[in-house]
Amino acid sequence: LTRFLFAELVNNTPLLFEYQSETDTWQSSEAVQAEGASTAAGTEGTFLCAAHAGPDCVMVYSGPGVERPVFFRPRFPHNPNGGGDRLHVYGDGSAAVVRSTVIDEPGRPRVKVVAGVDLYGFGSVVGGDWQLASTVPGELVEGFRKPYAVMTGLLSEREGVVRLVLISNCRGAWDIVWLSYDRARGEWWWVPVPDWGTKGLNVAGIAVSSTFSRLWPPAAASSCTTTTSQ
């Protein structure tokens, strides 16, 4: 039995779509608003992002603890390091916030460099706000601080390991940063990706996206332990 789920905002209404291979059919369910942070999330539950614009998002939860899908709009806590340019990447009930600083040099196009990466989650409660789970250690960030003009990302979790891929472009040259976080160990790994010579290649993001679920990089030498926030 194979199930495929995704959430979408349709006419300002969060809907959960589900495909079941056993019957080869699609079903859709309208999500109802969660009544505060009072429902415990089951281990078999699923969090999906129905819509997002920067720090604002609509999350949908389906699974144990609720009779039908529920939606809520979580808020990020105040972060004293949260100033400057920020990219929000959502996936599998987590959110990564990539903080960047701008570099302005006279006579050259403006570029950015990554200043920090924070990982957020919901813990065991449905309907609550984002909670800081961990921050990528500064020494790892220094390893992949390269100028970029635009950036996007992918976020996934499997078997307690969160994987974050950041795809950026600077003056036509693509760069890919792969980060893994082991929740049980509280460790981050930066997995260096070989230079593929992708200057001018406009399908780099598609190539990574299509293989993201199949790739499982081994623990690399570039690793660091960080304290997990409770």
XYZ file of N, CA and C in Angstrom:
690
model
N 0.847 -1.189 0.000
C 0.000 0.000 0.000
C 0.888 1.245 0.000
N 0.673 2.123 -0.974
C 1.424 3.364 -1.079
C 0.475 4.536 -0.908
N 0.851 5.478 -0.031
C 0.065 6.690 0.177
C 0.910 7.886 -0.191
N 0.296 8.833 -0.869
C 0.966 10.072 -1.235
C 0.079 11.219 -0.794
N 0.631 12.130 -0.013
C -0.154 13.237 0.516
C 0.490 14.572 0.175
N -0.341 15.562 -0.078
C 0.142 16.932 -0.165
C -0.992 17.870 0.208
N -0.638 19.053 0.688
C -1.615 20.047 1.115
C -1.513 21.274 0.221
N -2.651 21.907 0.007
C -2.693 23.072 -0.874
C -3.761 24.031 -0.365
N -3.510 25.324 -0.556
C -4.489 26.341 -0.193
C -5.334 26.634 -1.431
N -6.618 26.277 -1.389
C -7.534 26.459 -2.515
C -8.645 27.414 -2.100
N -8.717 28.551 -2.791
C -9.711 29.580 -2.433
C -9.619 29.924 -0.951
N -8.399 30.047 -0.476
C -8.098 30.407 0.910
C -8.544 29.337 1.908
N -8.745 28.113 1.419
C -9.134 26.993 2.285
C -8.076 25.899 2.212
N -7.467 25.502 3.338
C -6.460 24.433 3.307
C -7.118 23.078 3.015
N -6.608 22.390 2.006
C -7.109 21.075 1.643
C -5.981 20.055 1.703
N -6.306 18.848 2.154
C -5.359 17.744 2.160
C -5.766 16.762 1.068
N -4.834 16.475 0.160
C -5.072 15.528 -0.928
C -4.296 14.247 -0.630
N -4.965 13.110 -0.816
C -4.346 11.817 -0.518
C -4.609 10.826 -1.640
N -3.539 10.166 -2.064
C -3.648 9.110 -3.076
C -3.334 7.764 -2.427
N -4.163 6.756 -2.705
C -3.940 5.408 -2.196
C -3.822 4.450 -3.368
N -2.679 3.762 -3.409
C -2.423 2.859 -4.524
C -3.334 1.635 -4.503
N -3.822 1.271 -3.315
C -4.661 0.082 -3.204
C -5.942 0.221 -4.006
N -6.482 1.440 -4.046
C -7.714 1.681 -4.801
C -7.478 2.550 -6.020
N -6.243 3.048 -6.165
C -5.886 3.912 -7.297
C -6.822 5.121 -7.375
N -7.067 5.732 -6.228
C -7.972 6.877 -6.174
C -7.363 8.019 -5.364
N -7.846 9.228 -5.646
C -7.488 10.420 -4.894
C -8.662 10.822 -4.019
N -8.359 11.325 -2.824
C -9.372 11.877 -1.945
C -8.897 13.233 -1.438
N -9.837 14.132 -1.222
C -9.494 15.445 -0.674
C -10.327 15.698 0.569
N -9.698 16.344 1.555
C -10.370 16.652 2.819
C -10.080 18.098 3.178
N -11.118 18.815 3.600
C -10.939 20.194 4.038
C -10.460 20.203 5.481
N -9.370 20.914 5.725
C -8.826 20.988 7.085
C -9.590 22.021 7.905
N -9.745 21.723 9.194
C -10.393 22.657 10.105
C -9.322 23.289 10.989
N -9.600 24.461 11.498
C -8.604 25.171 12.300
C -8.382 24.484 13.637
N -7.105 24.321 13.981
C -6.759 23.688 15.256
C -7.164 24.588 16.418
N -7.608 23.971 17.498
C -8.026 24.724 18.684
C -6.850 24.904 19.629
N -5.947 25.796 19.257
C -4.784 26.047 20.092
C -3.812 24.883 20.074
N -2.830 24.953 20.963
C -1.803 23.906 21.043
C -2.194 22.888 22.103
N -3.288 22.160 21.840
C -3.811 21.233 22.839
C -3.790 19.782 22.393
N -3.415 19.529 21.137
C -3.437 18.174 20.600
C -2.024 17.620 20.494
N -1.828 16.427 21.012
C -0.519 15.792 20.924
C -0.355 15.156 19.545
N 0.771 15.394 18.922
C 1.036 14.827 17.606
C 1.480 13.381 17.748
N 0.857 12.487 16.998
C 1.247 11.093 17.031
C 2.515 10.856 16.228
N 3.209 9.787 16.551
C 4.460 9.480 15.836
C 4.202 9.172 14.375
N 2.976 8.748 14.042
C 2.633 8.438 12.659
C 1.964 9.620 11.968
N 1.893 10.754 12.637
C 1.255 11.928 12.047
C 2.125 12.586 10.985
N 1.472 13.404 10.161
C 2.160 14.076 9.066
C 1.875 15.569 9.103
N 2.934 16.383 9.059
C 2.818 17.829 8.935
C 3.145 18.210 7.491
N 2.294 19.038 6.898
C 2.516 19.497 5.533
C 2.313 21.003 5.471
N 3.090 21.657 4.640
C 2.953 23.105 4.444
C 2.035 23.344 3.250
N 0.879 23.972 3.512
C -0.085 24.228 2.447
C 0.240 25.501 1.678
N 0.843 26.467 2.338
C 1.209 27.727 1.684
C 2.200 28.459 2.569
N 3.076 29.228 1.950
C 4.021 30.009 2.743
C 4.496 31.222 1.948
N 4.791 32.255 2.677
C 5.367 33.479 2.121
C 6.315 34.023 3.171
N 7.608 33.703 3.016
C 8.583 34.110 4.016
C 8.297 33.422 5.343
N 8.215 34.176 6.438
C 7.998 33.557 7.750
C 6.551 33.137 7.996
N 5.630 33.547 7.134
C 4.218 33.220 7.313
C 3.875 31.954 6.534
N 3.236 30.995 7.212
C 2.884 29.750 6.542
C 1.607 29.176 7.129
N 0.982 28.295 6.371
C -0.194 27.547 6.815
C 0.194 26.079 6.849
N 0.192 25.472 8.043
C 0.560 24.081 8.202
C -0.692 23.221 8.379
N -0.650 22.030 7.809
C -1.749 21.065 7.929
C -1.219 19.816 8.598
N -1.968 19.314 9.585
C -1.586 18.076 10.278
C -2.673 17.035 10.088
N -2.249 15.799 9.823
C -3.163 14.677 9.709
C -2.535 13.478 10.406
N -3.347 12.784 11.205
C -2.804 11.615 11.888
C -3.467 11.391 13.223
N -2.841 10.583 14.086
C -3.407 10.288 15.414
C -3.642 11.565 16.213
N -4.739 11.581 16.954
C -5.050 12.733 17.792
C -6.099 13.650 17.206
N -6.388 13.514 15.906
C -7.405 14.357 15.265
C -8.293 13.473 14.396
N -9.587 13.819 14.360
C -10.528 13.043 13.557
C -10.435 13.421 12.081
N -10.063 14.665 11.810
C -9.916 15.144 10.432
C -8.732 16.094 10.389
N -8.194 16.372 9.212
C -7.017 17.255 9.132
C -7.292 18.614 9.782
N -6.272 19.154 10.434
C -6.380 20.476 11.042
C -5.282 21.368 10.484
N -5.525 22.671 10.496
C -4.509 23.613 10.039
C -4.272 24.668 11.101
N -3.090 25.275 11.051
C -2.736 26.340 11.975
C -1.645 27.192 11.343
N -1.450 28.375 11.880
C -0.470 29.329 11.361
C 0.588 29.592 12.440
N 1.631 28.806 12.478
C 2.650 28.959 13.529
C 3.476 30.221 13.346
N 3.950 30.753 14.428
C 4.824 31.929 14.407
C 6.218 31.558 14.892
N 7.198 32.258 14.358
C 8.579 32.039 14.792
C 8.853 32.864 16.045
N 9.626 32.321 16.995
C 9.980 33.084 18.194
C 10.945 34.206 17.843
N 11.029 35.175 18.727
C 11.988 36.255 18.511
C 13.399 35.701 18.564
N 14.179 36.041 17.561
C 15.565 35.578 17.503
C 16.479 36.792 17.475
N 17.307 36.966 18.509
C 18.187 38.142 18.538
C 19.162 38.179 17.371
N 19.394 37.014 16.735
C 20.274 36.966 15.568
C 19.477 36.931 14.267
N 18.177 37.252 14.355
C 17.298 37.072 13.204
C 17.241 38.244 12.249
N 18.080 39.253 12.414
C 18.060 40.384 11.507
C 18.654 40.042 10.154
N 18.529 40.967 9.219
C 19.113 40.784 7.902
C 18.234 39.947 6.995
N 18.819 39.510 5.891
C 18.108 38.727 4.895
C 17.898 37.304 5.383
N 16.679 36.763 5.212
C 16.384 35.406 5.687
C 15.624 34.615 4.632
N 16.045 33.367 4.436
C 15.351 32.425 3.560
C 14.701 31.362 4.421
N 13.415 31.090 4.192
C 12.691 30.067 4.945
C 12.457 28.856 4.054
N 12.882 27.691 4.536
C 12.716 26.437 3.801
C 11.890 25.495 4.655
N 10.778 24.982 4.104
C 9.871 24.130 4.859
C 9.877 22.708 4.315
N 9.672 21.725 5.223
C 9.576 20.346 4.786
C 9.455 19.383 5.948
N 8.554 18.416 5.823
C 8.385 17.331 6.809
C 8.219 17.843 8.243
N 7.421 18.894 8.403
C 7.139 19.388 9.744
C 8.251 20.192 10.376
N 9.254 20.567 9.610
C 10.354 21.385 10.116
C 10.509 22.622 9.231
N 11.266 23.564 9.723
C 11.573 24.768 8.953
C 13.025 25.149 9.207
N 13.728 25.460 8.144
C 15.100 25.944 8.258
C 15.107 27.424 7.885
N 15.735 28.230 8.713
C 15.857 29.658 8.451
C 17.327 29.957 8.173
N 17.599 30.369 6.940
C 18.962 30.679 6.515
C 19.154 32.183 6.608
N 20.027 32.610 7.518
C 20.300 34.029 7.719
C 21.525 34.444 6.890
N 21.391 35.548 6.181
C 22.479 36.007 5.316
C 22.762 37.481 5.549
N 23.976 37.875 5.212
C 24.363 39.280 5.232
C 24.684 39.715 3.815
N 24.476 40.990 3.561
C 24.676 41.548 2.228
C 26.059 42.167 2.122
N 26.726 41.909 0.998
C 28.035 42.497 0.724
C 27.891 43.462 -0.442
N 28.117 44.735 -0.166
C 28.052 45.773 -1.199
C 29.461 46.274 -1.480
N 29.916 46.066 -2.711
C 31.220 46.561 -3.127
C 31.029 47.526 -4.297
N 31.647 48.694 -4.224
C 31.478 49.680 -5.291
C 31.839 49.098 -6.665
N 30.948 49.307 -7.618
C 31.211 48.868 -8.980
C 30.949 47.394 -9.245
N 30.455 46.654 -8.235
C 30.186 45.230 -8.419
C 28.750 44.916 -7.987
N 28.126 43.907 -8.592
C 26.758 43.542 -8.201
C 26.703 43.131 -6.734
N 25.595 43.449 -6.093
C 25.423 43.109 -4.683
C 25.269 41.598 -4.528
N 25.962 41.012 -3.553
C 25.863 39.577 -3.281
C 25.607 39.378 -1.783
N 25.312 38.138 -1.418
C 25.071 37.792 -0.028
C 25.955 36.621 0.367
N 26.147 36.436 1.671
C 26.824 35.251 2.206
C 26.021 34.753 3.400
N 26.007 33.443 3.587
C 25.256 32.851 4.691
C 25.926 33.198 6.015
N 25.126 33.679 6.959
C 25.636 34.030 8.282
C 25.271 32.990 9.335
N 24.216 32.226 9.092
C 23.796 31.214 10.060
C 22.588 30.453 9.562
N 22.365 29.272 10.125
C 21.228 28.426 9.757
C 20.591 27.889 11.035
N 19.287 28.110 11.196
C 18.546 27.637 12.362
C 17.495 26.615 11.920
N 17.307 25.577 12.726
C 16.307 24.549 12.456
C 15.191 24.649 13.489
N 13.941 24.698 13.015
C 12.778 24.811 13.887
C 11.851 23.612 13.706
N 11.063 23.320 14.743
C 10.078 22.252 14.677
C 8.944 22.534 15.628
N 8.023 21.551 15.751
C 6.851 21.720 16.603
C 6.920 20.907 17.882
N 7.888 20.049 18.004
C 7.913 19.175 19.158
C 6.808 18.140 19.053
N 6.050 17.947 20.106
C 5.012 16.918 20.129
C 3.608 17.494 20.179
N 3.455 18.775 19.829
C 2.156 19.434 19.930
C 1.704 19.947 18.572
N 0.411 19.746 18.280
C -0.198 20.267 17.053
C -0.831 21.616 17.357
N -0.584 22.595 16.529
C -1.222 23.890 16.690
C -0.385 24.921 17.406
N 0.819 24.568 17.818
C 1.680 25.521 18.506
C 2.542 26.322 17.547
N 3.429 27.119 18.109
C 4.339 27.925 17.308
C 5.635 27.160 17.065
N 6.445 27.706 16.168
C 7.746 27.086 15.885
C 8.636 27.157 17.118
N 9.403 26.099 17.334
C 10.359 26.045 18.436
C 11.749 25.795 17.862
N 12.720 26.557 18.342
C 14.094 26.379 17.875
C 14.604 25.014 18.309
N 15.007 24.197 17.346
C 15.507 22.851 17.645
C 17.021 22.816 17.693
N 17.676 23.510 16.766
C 19.136 23.479 16.732
C 19.643 24.567 15.790
N 20.905 24.899 15.945
C 21.571 25.886 15.083
C 22.856 25.280 14.530
N 23.082 25.459 13.256
C 24.307 24.935 12.643
C 25.506 25.653 13.269
N 26.482 24.909 13.787
C 27.659 25.541 14.405
C 28.369 26.482 13.429
N 28.901 27.565 13.990
C 29.558 28.575 13.167
C 30.727 28.047 12.363
N 31.481 27.052 12.934
C 32.638 26.544 12.208
C 32.246 25.784 10.951
N 31.041 25.182 10.950
C 30.572 24.529 9.729
C 30.118 25.561 8.705
N 29.445 26.609 9.170
C 28.985 27.664 8.271
C 30.164 28.292 7.542
N 31.278 28.477 8.247
C 32.458 29.069 7.613
C 32.945 28.237 6.433
N 32.683 26.922 6.476
C 33.158 26.055 5.406
C 32.441 26.252 4.088
N 31.186 26.733 4.129
C 30.454 26.903 2.870
C 29.994 28.344 2.634
N 30.651 29.284 3.281
C 30.312 30.703 3.069
C 30.862 31.171 1.726
N 30.007 31.144 0.726
C 30.377 31.623 -0.601
C 29.380 32.699 -1.033
N 29.831 33.676 -1.798
C 28.894 34.701 -2.278
C 27.809 34.079 -3.155
N 26.591 34.601 -3.028
C 25.510 34.159 -3.900
C 24.569 35.330 -4.162
N 23.832 35.207 -5.270
C 22.852 36.237 -5.620
C 21.443 35.779 -5.295
N 21.130 34.526 -5.608
C 19.818 33.960 -5.308
C 20.016 32.579 -4.698
N 19.051 32.161 -3.881
C 19.157 30.859 -3.217
C 17.773 30.266 -2.993
N 17.675 28.954 -3.085
C 16.479 28.217 -2.724
C 16.916 26.974 -1.968
N 15.969 26.209 -1.439
C 16.371 25.065 -0.636
C 15.344 23.950 -0.611
N 15.780 22.792 -0.149
C 14.941 21.611 0.037
C 15.197 21.064 1.437
N 14.140 20.604 2.093
C 14.255 20.104 3.466
C 13.488 18.796 3.597
N 14.140 17.779 4.159
C 13.507 16.471 4.300
C 14.020 15.807 5.569
N 13.219 14.885 6.112
C 13.635 14.129 7.293
C 13.256 12.672 7.128
N 14.181 11.791 7.516
C 13.915 10.358 7.495
C 14.734 9.685 8.578
N 14.069 8.820 9.349
C 14.734 8.043 10.387
C 15.523 8.925 11.352
N 14.950 10.077 11.709
C 15.572 10.947 12.690
C 16.708 11.802 12.187
N 16.936 11.810 10.867
C 17.988 12.627 10.282
C 17.355 13.657 9.339
N 17.635 14.925 9.618
C 17.129 16.019 8.796
C 18.183 16.357 7.747
N 17.739 16.504 6.506
C 18.668 16.866 5.438
C 18.225 18.178 4.800
N 19.143 19.098 4.683
C 18.878 20.411 4.097
C 19.833 20.639 2.936
N 19.261 20.897 1.757
C 20.064 21.203 0.577
C 19.789 22.648 0.183
N 20.834 23.440 0.063
C 20.736 24.832 -0.362
C 21.356 24.968 -1.745
N 20.590 25.483 -2.681
C 21.037 25.646 -4.065
C 21.111 27.137 -4.355
N 22.281 27.613 -4.720
C 22.462 29.050 -4.951
C 23.134 29.299 -6.295
N 23.026 30.548 -6.737
C 23.633 30.952 -8.001
C 24.308 32.303 -7.831
N 25.489 32.414 -8.381
C 26.226 33.681 -8.332
C 26.890 33.907 -9.686
N 26.418 34.905 -10.380
C 26.953 35.263 -11.699
C 26.950 34.066 -12.657
N 25.876 33.300 -12.618
C 25.718 32.177 -13.541
C 26.294 30.866 -13.065
N 27.022 30.862 -11.944
C 27.623 29.626 -11.425
C 26.779 29.090 -10.276
N 26.429 27.799 -10.351
C 25.626 27.160 -9.323
C 26.505 26.599 -8.204
N 25.945 26.591 -6.994
C 26.634 25.976 -5.852
C 25.595 25.226 -5.024
N 25.972 24.074 -4.503
C 25.068 23.248 -3.715
C 25.706 22.963 -2.352
N 24.957 23.242 -1.289
C 25.392 22.966 0.076
C 24.475 21.895 0.654
N 25.073 20.816 1.182
C 24.302 19.714 1.758
C 24.609 19.624 3.245
N 23.564 19.774 4.070
C 23.702 19.674 5.523
C 22.805 18.558 6.048
N 23.302 17.801 7.017
C 22.528 16.750 7.677
C 22.590 16.962 9.180
N 21.452 16.724 9.835
C 21.386 16.870 11.287
C 20.783 15.619 11.902
N 21.530 14.972 12.785
C 21.079 13.782 13.498
C 20.459 14.231 14.819
N 19.153 14.050 14.943
C 18.463 14.538 16.144
C 18.925 13.802 17.403
N 19.122 12.498 17.308
C 19.496 11.716 18.488
C 20.875 12.112 19.001
N 21.809 12.332 18.090
C 23.171 12.691 18.479
C 23.362 14.179 18.693
N 22.449 14.974 18.158
C 22.632 16.417 18.228
C 23.812 16.888 17.406
N 24.075 16.208 16.284
C 25.238 16.517 15.451
C 24.820 17.002 14.062
N 25.579 17.969 13.568
C 25.422 18.469 12.204
C 26.590 17.973 11.361
N 26.303 17.660 10.091
C 27.345 17.339 9.130
C 27.187 18.227 7.911
N 28.299 18.710 7.432
C 28.330 19.377 6.133
C 28.975 18.396 5.159
N 28.223 17.999 4.140
C 28.710 17.034 3.161
C 29.122 17.810 1.912
N 30.425 18.021 1.682
C 30.862 18.768 0.504
C 30.408 18.086 -0.783
N 29.868 18.872 -1.698
C 29.419 18.370 -3.002
C 30.452 18.764 -4.050
N 30.902 17.833 -4.869
C 31.907 18.158 -5.897
C 31.417 19.248 -6.842
N 32.357 20.026 -7.350
C 32.030 21.061 -8.320
C 31.669 20.389 -9.637
N 30.407 20.498 -10.023
C 29.940 19.840 -11.235
C 30.141 20.674 -12.484
N 30.733 21.862 -12.337
C 30.909 22.721 -13.504
C 29.577 23.158 -14.077
N 28.655 23.582 -13.192
C 27.298 23.865 -13.629
C 27.075 25.331 -13.960
N 28.070 26.023 -14.420
C 27.914 27.431 -14.775
C 26.922 27.549 -15.931
N 25.885 28.355 -15.715
C 24.892 28.579 -16.744
C 23.843 27.493 -16.851
N 23.941 26.438 -16.047
C 22.985 25.336 -16.122
C 21.723 25.716 -15.360
N 20.597 25.781 -16.045
C 19.366 26.236 -15.412
C 18.489 25.106 -14.921
N 18.983 23.863 -14.942
C 18.197 22.727 -14.467
C 18.842 22.077 -13.257
N 19.801 22.737 -12.623
C 20.486 22.142 -11.477
C 19.510 21.848 -10.357
N 18.591 22.791 -10.081
C 17.618 22.589 -9.020
C 16.701 21.421 -9.303
N 16.291 21.260 -10.559
C 15.418 20.156 -10.934
C 16.133 18.835 -10.742
N 17.406 18.775 -11.119
C 18.163 17.532 -11.000
C 18.288 17.096 -9.555
N 18.566 18.045 -8.662
C 18.689 17.712 -7.247
C 17.330 17.318 -6.676
N 16.269 18.048 -7.037
C 14.948 17.768 -6.509
C 14.478 16.372 -6.873
N 14.760 15.931 -8.102
C 14.264 14.642 -8.559
C 14.966 13.473 -7.881
N 16.151 13.699 -7.329
C 16.895 12.604 -6.708
C 17.017 12.770 -5.201
N 16.439 13.831 -4.654
C 16.638 14.167 -3.243
C 16.195 13.041 -2.319
N 15.043 12.420 -2.616
C 14.525 11.391 -1.723
C 15.341 10.113 -1.773
N 16.172 9.930 -2.804
C 16.937 8.693 -2.932
C 18.341 8.802 -2.345
N 18.820 10.023 -2.214
C 20.187 10.216 -1.762
C 20.266 10.174 -0.243
N 21.310 9.546 0.256
C 21.532 9.469 1.704
C 23.023 9.565 1.950
N 23.549 10.791 2.054
C 24.997 10.942 2.181
C 25.518 10.366 3.482
N 26.671 9.720 3.458
C 27.256 9.184 4.684
C 27.770 10.305 5.568
N 27.966 9.992 6.832
C 28.525 10.980 7.744
C 29.913 11.362 7.267
N 30.120 12.650 7.066
C 31.389 13.130 6.541
C 32.287 13.595 7.668
N 33.537 13.897 7.299
C 34.495 14.349 8.305
C 34.128 15.717 8.839
N 33.446 16.532 8.001
C 33.062 17.872 8.421
C 31.814 17.789 9.274
N 31.966 17.502 10.541
C 30.826 17.359 11.438
C 31.088 18.149 12.705
N 29.996 18.404 13.425
C 30.142 19.156 14.666
C 28.925 18.896 15.523
N 29.135 18.832 16.830
C 28.045 18.631 17.774
C 27.559 19.980 18.266
N 26.236 20.111 18.360
C 25.667 21.352 18.849
C 24.630 21.025 19.903
N 24.390 21.941 20.796
C 23.414 21.728 21.850
C 22.017 21.923 21.300
N 21.139 20.939 21.521
C 19.767 21.012 21.045
C 18.915 21.765 22.049
N 18.118 22.718 21.527
C 17.245 23.491 22.400
C 16.066 22.648 22.818
N 15.637 22.812 24.031
C 14.493 22.066 24.550
C 13.245 22.924 24.474
